[in-house]
Structure formats: structure tokens, C-alpha cells
Short mmCIF file of C-alpha atoms in Angstrom, two decimals:
data_model
loop_
_atom_site.label_atom_id
_atom_site.label_comp_id
_atom_site.label_asym_id
_atom_site.label_seq_id
_atom_site.Cartn_x
_atom_site.Cartn_y
_atom_site.Cartn_z
CA MET I 1 -6.38 32.84 7.67
CA SER I 2 -7.55 30.66 4.79
CA SER I 3 -11.23 30.56 4.03
CA THR I 4 -13.13 27.61 5.43
CA PRO I 5 -14.39 24.99 2.96
CA ARG I 6 -18.10 24.28 2.96
CA SER I 7 -17.45 20.93 4.61
CA GLU I 8 -15.90 22.59 7.66
CA ALA I 9 -17.69 23.89 10.74
CA ASN I 10 -17.09 27.13 12.61
CA ILE I 11 -16.95 26.61 16.35
CA THR I 12 -17.67 29.70 18.44
CA THR I 13 -17.55 29.91 22.18
CA ALA I 14 -20.50 32.07 23.08
CA ALA I 15 -19.91 32.32 26.80
CA PRO I 16 -18.12 35.60 27.67
CA ALA I 17 -14.93 35.31 29.65
CA ALA I 18 -16.53 37.13 32.56
CA THR I 19 -18.92 34.25 33.16
CA LEU I 20 -16.23 31.60 33.34
CA PRO I 21 -14.72 32.14 36.81
CA GLY I 22 -18.02 31.61 38.64
CA TYR I 23 -19.19 28.74 36.48
CA THR I 24 -22.81 29.37 37.41
CA ASN I 25 -24.25 29.11 33.89
CA PRO I 26 -23.95 26.50 31.19
CA THR I 27 -21.51 27.26 28.41
CA ASN I 28 -23.08 27.53 24.97
CA ILE I 29 -20.99 26.38 22.04
CA GLN I 30 -22.60 27.37 18.76
CA VAL I 31 -21.80 25.30 15.70
CA GLN I 32 -22.54 27.03 12.40
CA ASP I 33 -22.69 24.60 9.49
CA GLU I 34 -22.07 26.66 6.38
CA LYS I 35 -23.70 24.12 4.09
CA THR I 36 -27.06 23.90 5.86
CA ASP I 37 -27.02 27.23 7.75
CA LEU I 38 -28.10 25.25 10.80
CA ASN I 39 -27.17 26.50 14.27
CA LEU I 40 -26.55 23.69 16.73
CA ASP I 41 -26.29 24.83 20.34
CA HIS I 42 -24.07 22.66 22.49
CA LYS I 43 -25.19 23.36 26.06
CA VAL I 44 -22.60 22.00 28.46
CA SER I 45 -23.96 21.70 31.96
CA ILE I 46 -21.35 22.25 34.62
CA GLU I 47 -23.04 19.59 36.73
CA MET I 48 -21.78 17.05 34.19
CA ILE I 49 -18.25 17.30 35.55
CA GLU I 50 -16.87 16.91 39.03
CA ASP I 51 -14.61 19.94 38.88
CA ALA I 52 -15.56 23.09 37.01
CA GLY I 53 -11.88 23.84 36.66
CA ASP I 54 -11.68 21.06 34.08
CA LEU I 55 -13.83 23.17 31.76
CA LYS I 56 -12.02 26.47 32.16
CA LYS I 57 -8.63 25.34 30.92
CA PRO I 58 -9.63 24.12 27.43
CA MET I 59 -12.32 26.77 27.09
CA ASP I 60 -9.90 29.59 27.87
CA ALA I 61 -7.98 28.64 24.74
CA VAL I 62 -10.99 29.01 22.45
CA LYS I 63 -13.16 31.67 24.09
CA GLU I 64 -14.24 34.75 22.15
CA GLU I 65 -13.01 33.54 18.75
CA VAL I 66 -14.14 31.45 15.82
CA VAL I 67 -12.04 28.30 15.57
CA GLU I 68 -11.62 27.10 12.01
CA VAL I 69 -9.54 24.01 11.38
CA THR I 70 -9.07 23.20 7.72
CA ALA I 71 -7.40 20.06 6.43
CA GLU I 72 -4.31 22.16 5.69
CA ASP I 73 -4.30 23.59 9.23
CA ASN I 74 -4.58 20.08 10.63
CA VAL I 75 -1.54 18.85 8.68
CA ARG I 76 0.49 21.95 9.57
CA LEU I 77 -0.26 21.66 13.29
CA ARG I 78 0.46 17.95 13.29
CA LYS I 79 3.88 18.55 11.74
CA ILE I 80 4.70 21.22 14.32
CA ILE I 81 3.69 18.91 17.16
CA ASP I 82 5.66 16.04 15.61
CA ARG I 83 8.82 18.15 15.53
CA ARG I 84 8.49 19.26 19.15
CA ILE I 85 7.03 16.24 20.96
CA LEU I 86 8.07 13.07 19.13
CA PRO I 87 11.89 13.53 19.27
CA ILE I 88 11.75 13.84 23.06
CA LEU I 89 9.57 10.75 23.50
CA THR I 90 11.67 8.76 21.04
CA TRP I 91 15.02 9.60 22.62
CA CYS I 92 13.82 8.97 26.18
CA TYR I 93 12.23 5.65 25.33
CA LEU I 94 15.44 4.58 23.58
CA LEU I 95 17.35 5.30 26.80
CA GLN I 96 14.89 3.23 28.79
CA ILE I 97 15.16 0.34 26.34
CA LEU I 98 18.96 0.46 26.38
CA ASP I 99 18.88 0.15 30.16
CA LYS I 100 16.97 -3.11 29.76
CA PHE I 101 18.87 -4.69 26.88
CA VAL I 102 22.37 -4.10 28.19
CA PHE I 103 21.54 -6.17 31.26
CA GLY I 104 21.18 -9.25 29.06
CA TYR I 105 24.47 -8.51 27.34
CA GLY I 106 26.15 -7.96 30.69
CA ASN I 107 25.49 -11.60 31.46
CA ILE I 108 27.35 -12.94 28.43
CA TYR I 109 30.31 -10.69 29.28
CA GLY I 110 30.87 -12.22 32.68
CA MET I 111 28.51 -10.42 35.07
CA SER I 112 27.16 -13.61 36.64
CA ALA I 113 30.66 -15.01 37.09
CA ASP I 114 32.02 -11.77 38.59
CA LEU I 115 29.14 -11.49 41.06
CA GLY I 116 29.00 -15.20 41.86
CA LEU I 117 25.41 -15.65 40.67
CA LYS I 118 24.20 -19.25 40.68
CA GLY I 119 21.07 -21.12 39.64
CA THR I 120 18.10 -18.76 39.29
CA GLU I 121 19.88 -15.78 40.87
CA TYR I 122 20.39 -14.10 37.50
CA SER I 123 16.68 -14.56 36.80
CA LEU I 124 15.87 -13.10 40.21
CA ALA I 125 18.01 -10.03 39.58
CA SER I 126 16.45 -9.65 36.13
CA THR I 127 12.95 -9.53 37.62
CA MET I 128 13.64 -6.97 40.37
CA ASN I 129 12.92 -3.96 38.16
CA ASN I 130 9.58 -5.54 37.23
CA VAL I 131 8.76 -6.17 40.89
CA ALA I 132 9.32 -2.45 41.50
CA GLN I 133 7.14 -1.49 38.53
CA ALA I 134 4.27 -3.66 39.77
CA ALA I 135 4.57 -2.34 43.34
CA TRP I 136 4.82 1.31 42.23
CA MET I 137 1.80 1.10 39.90
CA PRO I 138 -0.69 3.04 42.13
CA PHE I 139 1.82 5.81 42.78
CA SER I 140 2.58 6.11 39.06
CA THR I 141 -1.10 6.75 38.38
CA TYR I 142 -1.21 9.55 40.95
CA LEU I 143 2.02 11.20 39.80
CA ILE I 144 1.04 11.17 36.12
CA VAL I 145 -2.18 13.02 36.94
CA LYS I 146 -0.81 15.48 39.52
CA VAL I 147 2.72 16.28 38.33
CA PRO I 148 3.16 18.14 35.00
CA PRO I 149 5.18 16.15 32.41
CA LYS I 150 7.84 18.88 32.23
CA TYR I 151 8.84 18.03 35.80
CA LEU I 152 7.89 14.37 36.05
CA MET I 153 9.72 13.05 32.99
CA PRO I 154 13.16 14.60 33.75
CA GLY I 155 12.89 13.35 37.34
CA LEU I 156 12.19 9.81 36.20
CA ILE I 157 15.00 9.93 33.63
CA PHE I 158 17.55 11.15 36.17
CA GLY I 159 16.46 8.46 38.62
CA TRP I 160 16.67 5.47 36.30
CA GLY I 161 19.94 6.71 34.76
CA THR I 162 21.51 6.91 38.21
CA ALA I 163 20.25 3.43 39.08
CA GLN I 164 21.65 2.07 35.81
CA ALA I 165 25.10 3.49 36.53
CA CYS I 166 24.98 2.16 40.10
CA MET I 167 24.55 -1.38 38.78
CA ALA I 168 28.21 -1.20 37.78
CA ALA I 169 29.13 -0.84 41.46
CA SER I 170 27.48 -4.15 42.39
CA HIS I 171 29.65 -6.86 43.95
CA ASN I 172 26.99 -9.43 44.82
CA LEU I 173 23.37 -10.36 44.23
CA GLY I 174 22.10 -7.96 46.91
CA GLY I 175 23.72 -4.89 45.37
CA LEU I 176 22.63 -5.81 41.87
CA ALA I 177 19.05 -6.54 42.96
CA ALA I 178 18.81 -3.23 44.84
CA ALA I 179 20.01 -1.23 41.82
CA ARG I 180 17.60 -3.12 39.55
CA PHE I 181 14.73 -2.40 41.96
CA PHE I 182 15.32 1.36 41.85
CA LEU I 183 15.76 1.18 38.08
CA GLY I 184 12.29 -0.33 37.81
CA LEU I 185 10.79 2.12 40.28
CA PHE I 186 11.79 5.13 38.18
CA GLU I 187 10.89 3.41 34.91
CA ALA I 188 7.41 2.45 36.17
CA GLY I 189 5.80 5.67 34.97
CA CYS I 190 7.53 5.73 31.60
CA LEU I 191 5.12 3.84 29.34
CA PRO I 192 1.92 5.25 30.94
CA LEU I 193 3.29 8.80 30.84
CA PHE I 194 4.40 8.56 27.22
CA SER I 195 1.01 7.10 26.25
CA VAL I 196 -0.92 9.87 28.03
CA ILE I 197 1.23 12.53 26.34
CA THR I 198 0.59 10.94 22.94
CA ALA I 199 -3.16 10.80 23.58
CA HIS I 200 -3.19 14.47 24.63
CA TRP I 201 -1.56 15.85 21.48
CA TYR I 202 -2.88 13.57 18.72
CA ARG I 203 -6.15 12.45 17.13
CA ARG I 204 -7.04 8.78 17.56
CA SER I 205 -6.22 7.99 13.92
CA GLU I 206 -2.73 9.47 14.43
CA GLN I 207 -1.90 7.76 17.71
CA PRO I 208 -0.79 4.27 16.51
CA ILE I 209 1.98 5.64 14.28
CA ARG I 210 3.12 8.07 16.99
CA VAL I 211 3.23 5.30 19.58
CA ALA I 212 5.21 3.25 17.06
CA ALA I 213 7.62 6.17 16.59
CA TRP I 214 8.81 6.05 20.19
CA TYR I 215 8.15 2.38 20.89
CA SER I 216 10.08 1.26 17.79
CA THR I 217 13.25 2.28 19.60
CA VAL I 218 12.92 -1.21 21.09
CA GLY I 219 14.38 -2.46 17.81
CA LEU I 220 16.89 0.38 17.59
CA GLY I 221 17.87 -0.24 21.21
CA GLN I 222 18.54 -3.89 20.41
CA ILE I 223 20.85 -2.85 17.57
CA VAL I 224 22.65 -0.20 19.64
CA ALA I 225 23.00 -2.55 22.60
CA SER I 226 24.41 -5.26 20.32
CA VAL I 227 27.00 -2.91 18.83
CA LEU I 228 27.96 -1.39 22.20
CA SER I 229 28.33 -4.83 23.73
CA PHE I 230 30.49 -6.01 20.85
CA LEU I 231 32.74 -2.93 21.05
CA PHE I 232 33.08 -2.82 24.82
CA GLY I 233 33.55 -6.59 24.89
CA LYS I 234 36.85 -6.05 23.10
CA ILE I 235 38.16 -3.72 25.82
CA LYS I 236 40.66 -5.30 28.18
CA SER I 237 40.93 -3.48 31.50
CA ASP I 238 42.25 -4.49 34.91
CA ALA I 239 40.18 -1.80 36.62
CA LEU I 240 36.72 -2.40 35.13
CA SER I 241 35.03 -5.37 33.51
CA SER I 242 33.38 -4.83 30.14
CA TRP I 243 29.87 -5.14 31.57
CA ARG I 244 30.60 -2.45 34.18
CA ILE I 245 31.82 -0.06 31.47
CA ILE I 246 28.62 -0.62 29.48
CA PHE I 247 26.38 0.09 32.51
CA ILE I 248 28.28 3.27 33.41
CA ALA I 249 28.22 4.62 29.84
CA VAL I 250 24.49 4.04 29.33
CA GLY I 251 23.65 5.43 32.78
CA ALA I 252 25.70 8.59 32.20
CA ILE I 253 24.04 9.31 28.86
CA THR I 254 20.64 8.92 30.51
CA VAL I 255 21.43 11.22 33.44
CA PHE I 256 22.75 13.99 31.17
CA SER I 257 19.56 13.78 29.09
CA ALA I 258 17.34 14.81 32.02
CA PRO I 259 18.01 18.61 31.91
CA VAL I 260 17.65 18.62 28.11
CA VAL I 261 14.19 17.07 28.42
CA TYR I 262 13.22 19.63 31.07
CA TRP I 263 14.23 22.46 28.76
CA PHE I 264 12.31 21.30 25.68
CA LEU I 265 9.27 19.35 26.90
CA GLU I 266 5.90 21.13 27.18
CA ASN I 267 3.17 20.27 29.68
CA ASP I 268 0.11 20.50 27.45
CA ILE I 269 -1.51 22.26 24.49
CA GLN I 270 -2.91 25.09 26.58
CA SER I 271 0.45 26.21 28.04
CA CYS I 272 2.90 25.27 25.27
CA LYS I 273 5.26 27.95 23.95
CA PHE I 274 5.63 26.74 20.37
CA LEU I 275 2.01 27.55 19.41
CA ASN I 276 0.36 30.97 19.43
CA GLU I 277 -3.06 31.45 21.03
CA HIS I 278 -5.04 30.77 17.87
CA GLU I 279 -2.96 27.69 17.08
CA LYS I 280 -3.62 26.40 20.58
CA ALA I 281 -7.35 26.79 20.00
CA MET I 282 -7.06 24.90 16.72
CA ALA I 283 -4.94 22.18 18.34
CA ILE I 284 -7.66 21.67 20.97
CA GLU I 285 -10.39 21.62 18.34
CA ARG I 286 -8.33 19.10 16.38
CA VAL I 287 -8.64 16.49 19.14
CA ARG I 288 -12.31 17.21 20.01
CA ALA I 289 -13.54 14.07 18.23
CA ASN I 290 -11.33 11.88 20.46
CA GLN I 291 -13.96 12.36 23.20
CA THR I 292 -11.24 11.79 25.82
CA GLY I 293 -10.90 15.33 27.23
CA THR I 294 -7.91 17.65 27.13
CA GLY I 295 -6.32 16.80 30.46
CA SER I 296 -6.90 17.56 34.12
CA ARG I 297 -4.64 17.87 37.18
CA GLU I 298 -7.36 16.67 39.56
CA PHE I 299 -7.00 13.08 40.71
CA LYS I 300 -10.50 11.58 40.68
CA TRP I 301 -11.21 8.47 42.73
CA ALA I 302 -14.41 7.89 40.76
CA HIS I 303 -12.26 7.30 37.69
CA VAL I 304 -10.09 4.83 39.60
CA TRP I 305 -13.15 2.93 40.78
CA GLU I 306 -14.38 2.77 37.19
CA VAL I 307 -11.09 1.17 36.18
CA VAL I 308 -11.69 -1.52 38.81
CA TYR I 309 -15.10 -2.58 37.49
CA ASP I 310 -14.38 -1.98 33.80
CA PRO I 311 -13.86 -5.41 32.14
CA LYS I 312 -11.62 -3.78 29.51
CA THR I 313 -9.03 -3.26 32.23
CA TYR I 314 -8.54 -6.97 32.74
CA LEU I 315 -8.74 -8.00 29.11
CA PHE I 316 -6.15 -5.42 28.03
CA GLY I 317 -4.10 -6.36 31.09
CA ALA I 318 -4.21 -10.01 30.05
CA LEU I 319 -2.97 -9.05 26.57
CA SER I 320 -0.10 -7.16 28.20
CA LEU I 321 0.67 -10.12 30.46
CA CYS I 322 0.88 -12.50 27.51
CA VAL I 323 2.94 -10.39 25.13
CA ASN I 324 5.44 -9.32 27.79
CA PHE I 325 5.76 -12.85 29.11
CA GLY I 326 7.33 -13.76 25.79
CA ALA I 327 9.13 -10.47 25.26
CA THR I 328 11.19 -10.98 28.40
CA VAL I 329 12.44 -14.28 27.05
CA ALA I 330 14.13 -12.56 24.12
CA THR I 331 15.19 -9.49 26.13
CA ALA I 332 16.83 -11.23 29.07
CA PHE I 333 17.70 -14.57 27.50
CA GLY I 334 18.08 -13.84 23.78
CA PRO I 335 21.89 -13.54 23.85
CA THR I 336 22.11 -16.55 26.18
CA LEU I 337 19.91 -18.66 23.90
CA LEU I 338 22.11 -17.78 20.92
CA ARG I 339 25.27 -18.57 22.86
CA ASP I 340 23.85 -21.93 23.94
CA MET I 341 23.10 -22.74 20.30
CA GLY I 342 26.87 -22.95 19.90
CA PHE I 343 27.74 -19.40 18.85
CA SER I 344 30.55 -17.44 20.52
CA LYS I 345 29.55 -14.53 22.75
CA GLU I 346 30.73 -12.01 20.14
CA THR I 347 28.77 -13.77 17.37
CA ALA I 348 25.71 -14.04 19.62
CA ALA I 349 25.83 -10.26 20.16
CA LEU I 350 26.05 -9.59 16.41
CA LEU I 351 23.29 -12.08 15.55
CA ASN I 352 20.95 -10.03 17.72
CA ALA I 353 21.43 -6.97 15.48
CA PRO I 354 19.16 -8.32 12.69
CA PHE I 355 16.70 -9.32 15.40
CA GLY I 356 16.59 -5.66 16.43
CA ALA I 357 16.07 -4.59 12.82
CA LEU I 358 13.14 -7.00 12.54
CA GLN I 359 11.68 -5.58 15.75
CA PHE I 360 11.86 -2.08 14.30
CA ILE I 361 10.21 -3.16 11.05
CA THR I 362 7.41 -5.18 12.65
CA ILE I 363 6.53 -2.40 15.12
CA TRP I 364 6.08 0.07 12.28
CA LEU I 365 4.29 -2.49 10.12
CA GLY I 366 1.76 -3.36 12.82
CA SER I 367 1.02 0.26 13.67
CA TYR I 368 0.74 1.24 10.01
CA LEU I 369 -1.75 -1.55 9.38
CA THR I 370 -3.90 -0.46 12.33
CA MET I 371 -3.97 3.08 10.94
CA ARG I 372 -4.59 1.93 7.36
CA PHE I 373 -7.45 -0.47 8.11
CA LYS I 374 -8.84 1.26 11.25
CA GLN I 375 -8.71 -2.10 13.06
CA LYS I 376 -6.60 -3.04 16.05
CA GLY I 377 -7.79 -6.45 17.28
CA ILE I 378 -7.58 -8.16 13.89
CA ILE I 379 -4.16 -6.66 13.16
CA LEU I 380 -2.90 -7.68 16.61
CA ALA I 381 -3.93 -11.29 15.97
CA SER I 382 -2.24 -11.30 12.55
CA MET I 383 1.01 -9.94 14.02
CA MET I 384 1.05 -12.52 16.83
CA ALA I 385 0.62 -15.47 14.41
CA PRO I 386 4.35 -15.43 13.41
CA VAL I 387 5.24 -15.40 17.12
CA LEU I 388 3.27 -18.60 17.65
CA LEU I 389 5.08 -20.08 14.66
CA GLY I 390 8.46 -18.98 16.02
CA VAL I 391 7.92 -20.51 19.46
CA ALA I 392 6.68 -23.72 17.83
CA LEU I 393 9.82 -23.87 15.66
CA LEU I 394 12.07 -23.30 18.67
CA TYR I 395 10.24 -25.97 20.61
CA HIS I 396 10.47 -28.47 17.76
CA ALA I 397 14.14 -27.73 17.07
CA ASN I 398 15.07 -28.14 20.72
CA THR I 399 13.18 -31.39 21.31
CA GLN I 400 15.07 -33.29 18.60
CA GLU I 401 17.94 -35.56 19.56
CA VAL I 402 20.27 -33.40 17.49
CA ARG I 403 19.18 -29.79 17.82
CA LEU I 404 18.23 -28.16 14.52
CA THR I 405 20.25 -24.97 14.97
CA LYS I 406 19.18 -23.22 11.76
CA LEU I 407 15.51 -23.95 12.45
CA ALA I 408 15.93 -22.69 16.02
CA LEU I 409 17.56 -19.48 14.77
CA GLY I 410 14.70 -18.93 12.30
CA GLY I 411 12.19 -19.47 15.09
CA TYR I 412 14.07 -17.00 17.30
CA TYR I 413 13.87 -14.31 14.60
CA CYS I 414 10.10 -14.92 14.29
CA LEU I 415 9.81 -13.83 17.93
CA SER I 416 10.60 -10.27 16.77
CA PHE I 417 6.95 -9.91 15.72
CA MET I 418 5.83 -9.89 19.35
CA TRP I 419 7.20 -6.34 19.75
CA SER I 420 4.49 -5.09 17.42
CA GLY I 421 1.99 -6.09 20.11
CA ASN I 422 2.63 -3.47 22.79
CA PRO I 423 2.20 -0.34 20.61
CA ILE I 424 -1.01 -1.76 19.14
CA ILE I 425 -2.38 -2.61 22.59
CA VAL I 426 -1.32 0.73 24.09
CA SER I 427 -2.94 2.77 21.29
CA TRP I 428 -6.01 0.51 21.56
CA MET I 429 -6.30 1.18 25.29
CA VAL I 430 -5.76 4.93 24.99
CA ALA I 431 -8.35 5.19 22.21
CA ASN I 432 -10.91 3.35 24.37
CA SER I 433 -10.40 5.21 27.67
CA GLY I 434 -11.83 8.63 28.53
CA GLY I 435 -10.87 10.91 31.42
CA GLN I 436 -7.37 11.86 32.56
CA THR I 437 -7.32 9.86 35.79
CA LYS I 438 -8.88 6.82 34.15
CA LYS I 439 -6.40 6.88 31.25
CA SER I 440 -3.50 7.16 33.67
CA ALA I 441 -4.86 4.42 35.93
CA VAL I 442 -5.64 1.94 33.17
CA LEU I 443 -2.21 2.47 31.61
CA SER I 444 -0.55 1.96 34.99
CA VAL I 445 -2.54 -1.26 35.44
CA TYR I 446 -1.39 -2.28 31.98
CA ASN I 447 2.20 -1.59 33.01
CA GLY I 448 1.61 -3.66 36.16
CA PHE I 449 0.47 -6.64 34.09
CA ASN I 450 3.46 -5.96 31.85
CA ALA I 451 5.71 -6.26 34.90
CA ILE I 452 4.03 -9.47 36.08
CA GLY I 453 4.56 -11.04 32.65
CA SER I 454 8.16 -9.89 32.70
CA ILE I 455 8.63 -11.44 36.16
CA ALA I 456 7.10 -14.78 35.20
CA GLY I 457 8.91 -15.11 31.86
CA PRO I 458 12.55 -15.38 33.03
CA LEU I 459 11.65 -17.59 36.01
CA LEU I 460 10.48 -20.31 33.63
CA TYR I 461 13.87 -20.35 31.90
CA SER I 462 16.01 -21.87 34.63
CA SER I 463 19.68 -22.61 34.14
CA LYS I 464 18.97 -26.27 34.97
CA ASP I 465 17.05 -26.51 31.67
CA ALA I 466 19.93 -25.08 29.62
CA PRO I 467 20.83 -25.21 26.82
CA ARG I 468 17.43 -26.14 25.32
CA TYR I 469 14.93 -24.62 27.79
CA VAL I 470 12.13 -26.96 26.66
CA PRO I 471 9.77 -26.36 29.66
CA GLY I 472 9.98 -22.60 29.18
CA LEU I 473 9.31 -22.85 25.45
CA ARG I 474 6.30 -25.10 26.11
CA ALA I 475 4.85 -22.58 28.56
CA THR I 476 5.46 -19.69 26.14
CA LEU I 477 3.61 -21.57 23.40
CA GLY I 478 0.60 -21.93 25.70
CA VAL I 479 0.66 -18.26 26.69
CA PHE I 480 0.54 -16.95 23.12
CA SER I 481 -2.23 -19.40 22.24
CA ALA I 482 -4.25 -18.01 25.16
CA MET I 483 -3.54 -14.47 23.96
CA MET I 484 -5.44 -15.15 20.74
CA GLY I 485 -8.53 -16.03 22.77
CA VAL I 486 -8.28 -12.91 24.95
CA ASN I 487 -7.96 -10.76 21.84
CA ALA I 488 -11.23 -12.18 20.49
CA LEU I 489 -12.97 -11.42 23.81
CA CYS I 490 -11.80 -7.78 23.58
CA PHE I 491 -13.39 -7.43 20.16
CA VAL I 492 -16.72 -8.84 21.40
CA LEU I 493 -16.75 -6.62 24.51
CA LEU I 494 -16.08 -3.41 22.55
CA PHE I 495 -18.83 -4.30 20.08
CA LEU I 496 -21.31 -4.72 22.95
CA LEU I 497 -20.19 -1.45 24.58
CA ASN I 498 -20.81 0.44 21.33
CA LYS I 499 -24.32 -1.02 21.16
CA GLN I 500 -24.88 0.15 24.74
CA ARG I 501 -23.75 3.70 23.86
CA GLU I 502 -26.15 3.72 20.89
CA ARG I 503 -29.08 2.94 23.20
CA GLN I 504 -27.95 5.67 25.61
CA ARG I 505 -27.84 8.26 22.83
CA VAL I 506 -31.28 7.34 21.54
CA ALA I 507 -32.69 7.67 25.07
CA VAL I 508 -31.62 11.35 25.22
CA GLY I 509 -32.65 12.24 21.67
CA LYS I 510 -29.27 11.89 19.96
CA PRO I 511 -28.54 9.85 16.82
CA ALA I 512 -27.83 6.17 17.50
CA LYS I 513 -25.05 6.07 14.91
CA ILE I 514 -22.48 8.86 14.89
CA LYS I 515 -19.53 9.37 12.61
CA ASP I 516 -16.26 8.86 14.45
CA THR I 517 -14.22 11.57 12.74
CA SER I 518 -11.28 10.97 15.09
CA MET I 519 -10.48 7.80 13.12
CA LEU I 520 -10.54 9.46 9.70
CA THR I 521 -7.21 9.86 7.93
CA THR I 522 -8.27 13.27 6.58
CA TYR I 523 -9.43 15.79 9.17
CA GLU I 524 -13.14 16.49 9.39
CA ALA I 525 -14.79 18.75 11.97
CA TYR I 526 -16.78 16.95 14.66
CA GLY I 527 -20.25 17.90 15.91
CA ARG I 528 -22.26 18.20 12.72
CA GLU I 529 -25.15 16.05 13.94
CA GLY I 530 -27.65 17.64 16.32
CA GLY I 531 -26.60 17.87 19.95
CA LEU I 532 -23.18 16.29 19.49
CA GLY I 533 -19.82 17.56 20.68
CA GLU I 534 -20.91 18.89 24.07
CA ASN I 535 -18.88 16.35 26.07
CA ALA I 536 -15.74 16.25 23.96
CA LEU I 537 -13.46 18.57 25.96
CA LEU I 538 -14.67 17.58 29.42
CA ASP I 539 -12.84 15.24 31.77
CA LEU I 540 -15.44 12.48 31.39
CA THR I 541 -14.73 8.77 31.33
CA ASP I 542 -15.89 6.65 28.43
CA PHE I 543 -18.62 5.17 30.66
CA LYS I 544 -20.01 8.64 31.48
CA ASN I 545 -19.89 10.01 27.93
CA ASN I 546 -22.72 8.73 25.73
CA GLU I 547 -21.00 10.13 22.62
CA PHE I 548 -17.95 7.92 23.12
CA THR I 549 -17.27 5.46 20.30
CA TYR I 550 -15.14 2.41 21.02
CA VAL I 551 -12.49 1.37 18.52
CA TYR I 552 -12.14 -2.26 17.50
#
């Protein structure tokens, strides 16, 4: 092992393994600072947590050995984790996105005509998966906490892939709506689960880019869906319509991915097979400064209750509601809007490919900027400004006597910036939520608001308003204007919460200001100041942990 630089700290678990099963004594974590030769005892009282089992799991990985994490170790471990975790998350999220986008393309290839859909029936079918996501929200929270990811994720993938393929068997609105409902039910846990997995393996400074890695498949999915729709649209078959072939193909790929995910996905740091015991200890130490714990399989109602009275829940939920209100417009109605601008269905499909490329670019750009400047609220506002411009351009172009098609197309492409919103908001929420149950619950609530926004969006774009959809565009303009105000309220609330934590630390003899090393680009050991670091690996919520630092 490489020698530790003077800026690093040696973390030693002083409690012998024999004392752990009974959990009758506090655990002493000694921090030896090599520069000052100062011993800082971190006494962790077991009374601080509801379940002593939450302590044993992370502590088992580091007991009886000195844990040194150098900057080189940090980079090496991060690369190993990237290779093993990110490809799975990226591929699975791409499958989920494909399932959503191909539904919009199915409509321009005759689905509504084949099934006899009239008026708002297409909109109704489009919203059924979101109805299921909103209804399943409480159960998603419970499953994410109780069921290990290795089992939960493949089950969800198999379920939504089957539902996607079954959409091809629909012959009326009822059959299509039922398949869409089950599609949404299995997809309900996807975004919360992926976010919790990302938070478990990565430091807070690393999370935005990792969320962007899997969420950016939204743009890739748009491109793939465009190309698939164009290719399958050329197929002439008496047995199956083009839209049915697309649904079957995407569903089959998804179903066959489930066993692959089961084989390669790991549950957590403590039980993973691609790290040895010392590497596991370093991986746990790496995320200590997050102050969000290392995971727990106990579902805690106290955490759920905290989500209810935490104002962050509703502000982040409102952000989700706003951004997904607009996102559904482009997802479900993008191809239709392009077709109604006068383009053929094949051209409309191809014109969505650059839109997907812009989505991909803006997602990465937004997440990179949040990592670079250590700010989320300000970056979110700057990324939503082009969306406001785009909606305004669409509205203006469509209210003229002769529609300004080029201006409308430019406005439509500006909407691609809204996809940078979700990864920023998700990483913002995860960074500001402590405790496994609370993280899962608040992300499920976020997904519920996501679903509500996705339900409301298409319903405002009725076929009676075609081809210009002026009322829907007017409502969308108002929603994104309101989002700017909610974003400002989030910033103010987090500032006040940090001031509250400072007062709490002073009251117990800790420093008012602490260095949030989890947000540093270069790794730095946490716990150098007196009495700090004792809560980091416990399953404590951000309200119960006075060392928690909120991220703006």
C-alpha cells in the first residue's frame, strides 16, 4: 500500500469485533492526524440510531484495520465502480426511455387509426403509465428499501419489457390503456432506485455526472427511437403494422436484458464481489463525507414522517412537476407537432434525431456545470432559460396568421434544454437527503410529482387545438415561469437550513463552519475537525444529523 500523504487521515476502528454483536458499548473511531499528531475520538452512541444493525454492516468492513484513502486510491476505486455500475444503469435507463419514446412514434405510424382512438383517447392512453407511477409511489419506497437491487431491478425490467411487448396485442383503447398501466407500474421504481444506487456508490461531487451518464440516454433514446421508427416505418406487412413491430422488438430486448442485469449487478459496497475486503473499507471511507449513511434494509416510518413535514419535499416535487409537465409535450407530442408543421411522418421522425442529440448534450452540459461550479440551483435556472425562450417562440410562431414554421422548429429544438433539469434536480435531492428510507421516500415522491406533471401535460394538448396547440403552449409558458420562482425558494430554504445546522453544532461544542469535503473535486479525508465524522456512516436523516451540510 502506498504511504499516506501528510494531508491524509488514518481511520482506525478501535472496537473489537467481539463487542459488535451485542452493541452494548459505544464504538470508538480514532482519527490520527499525521500533521498535528492529534487523536480525535469519535464516540458513536448506539442510542443515536433506531437499529443497531445499521452500524454493524458498514463497521464490519472497516473493523480491525487502518483505512487509508489517498487521492490515487480514490481515483482507482472510482474507475472500478464506474466500470461495474454505470454500464448497467445506463443500459437499463435507455431501455426505459425507449419504451416511452416509441409510443409517440407509434401514433404517427397509424396506431390511433388502427385502434380507433378519437379525441383525447390517445392522450388518455399516454397518461396511463403515469397514473400507475403515481399510484404505486408508496410501494416503490418500501420495495427500494427492503428488496436488494440485484433482485428488484431485474424484476422491474422483466415486468416493463413484458408490458411493452403486450401493447402490440392491443385492439382498442382498453387493451392499450391496460398495457400502459402495467408498464408504468413496473417503471415506477426505476428513477428512485437508480438514484439511490448512485448515491450509495459515489461522493456528492461525483453524483451529478454519474446521474447524467444514465439519464443522458434520454437523448440517445430519442435518436434510437427516431431511427427505429424510420426503418420499421418502411416495412410493409399484412400480418403486423409497423407500430406493433416496434413495440414487440423493444419489449423483447428489454425482457432479455433482465437476467443479464441479475448476473452483473451488485447490492452494495459491503457485499460486492469486484472489491476485496480492504477496497470495500476504502470505498466506504470514500463516501463518509456524504453524511447520508451507507444503506439499510430496515424500513423506518420515522423517516417517512420526516419526508411529510420536510418543506424540501414539496419544493423539489414542484420542480419535478414543472419540468416533466413540459417534457411530456415533446415526448408524446413532439413527432405530432412536427408532422402538423407540414412535414411528412418520415421527415418528422428524422427531424427528432437532432433534438435527441441536443438532449444528450444539454444533459451533460448541465451536470458538468453543477460539478464544476458546485452550484445546482443557479445552474438549473440557467438551463431552463432557453426552455422559456423556446416555448415563447413556439407560442409566437403559432399565433401568427401564417405560421412561422422555421421559428417554430427553432423553438421546438430549444425545448431540448429541459432534459437537463431532471438530473440536476435528482442529484440535488439525493445530496440533500440523509437516511436510506428518507432518500427512497423523497425520490418516490419526486417520481410521483413527475407522473402528475406527465399526466397534466398531454391533456392540455387536445386534438381539437391541432395543429397549433395554442392553449397548451400558453399553459406551458406559465409553468416554466413558475418553476423559476420555486427554484429561488429552494435556494433560500437550503441556506436557512445550513444556518440552523450551524447553531446545532455550536450548541454541542462542534465548529459552526465545517468543510464539506464531499463536494471537493480532489479527495480529502473527512473528520479533521474535533468531534466530526461520528454520524457519517449511520442511517440518520439530514434533520437528525447536525454535521449535515446542505448543497445549494
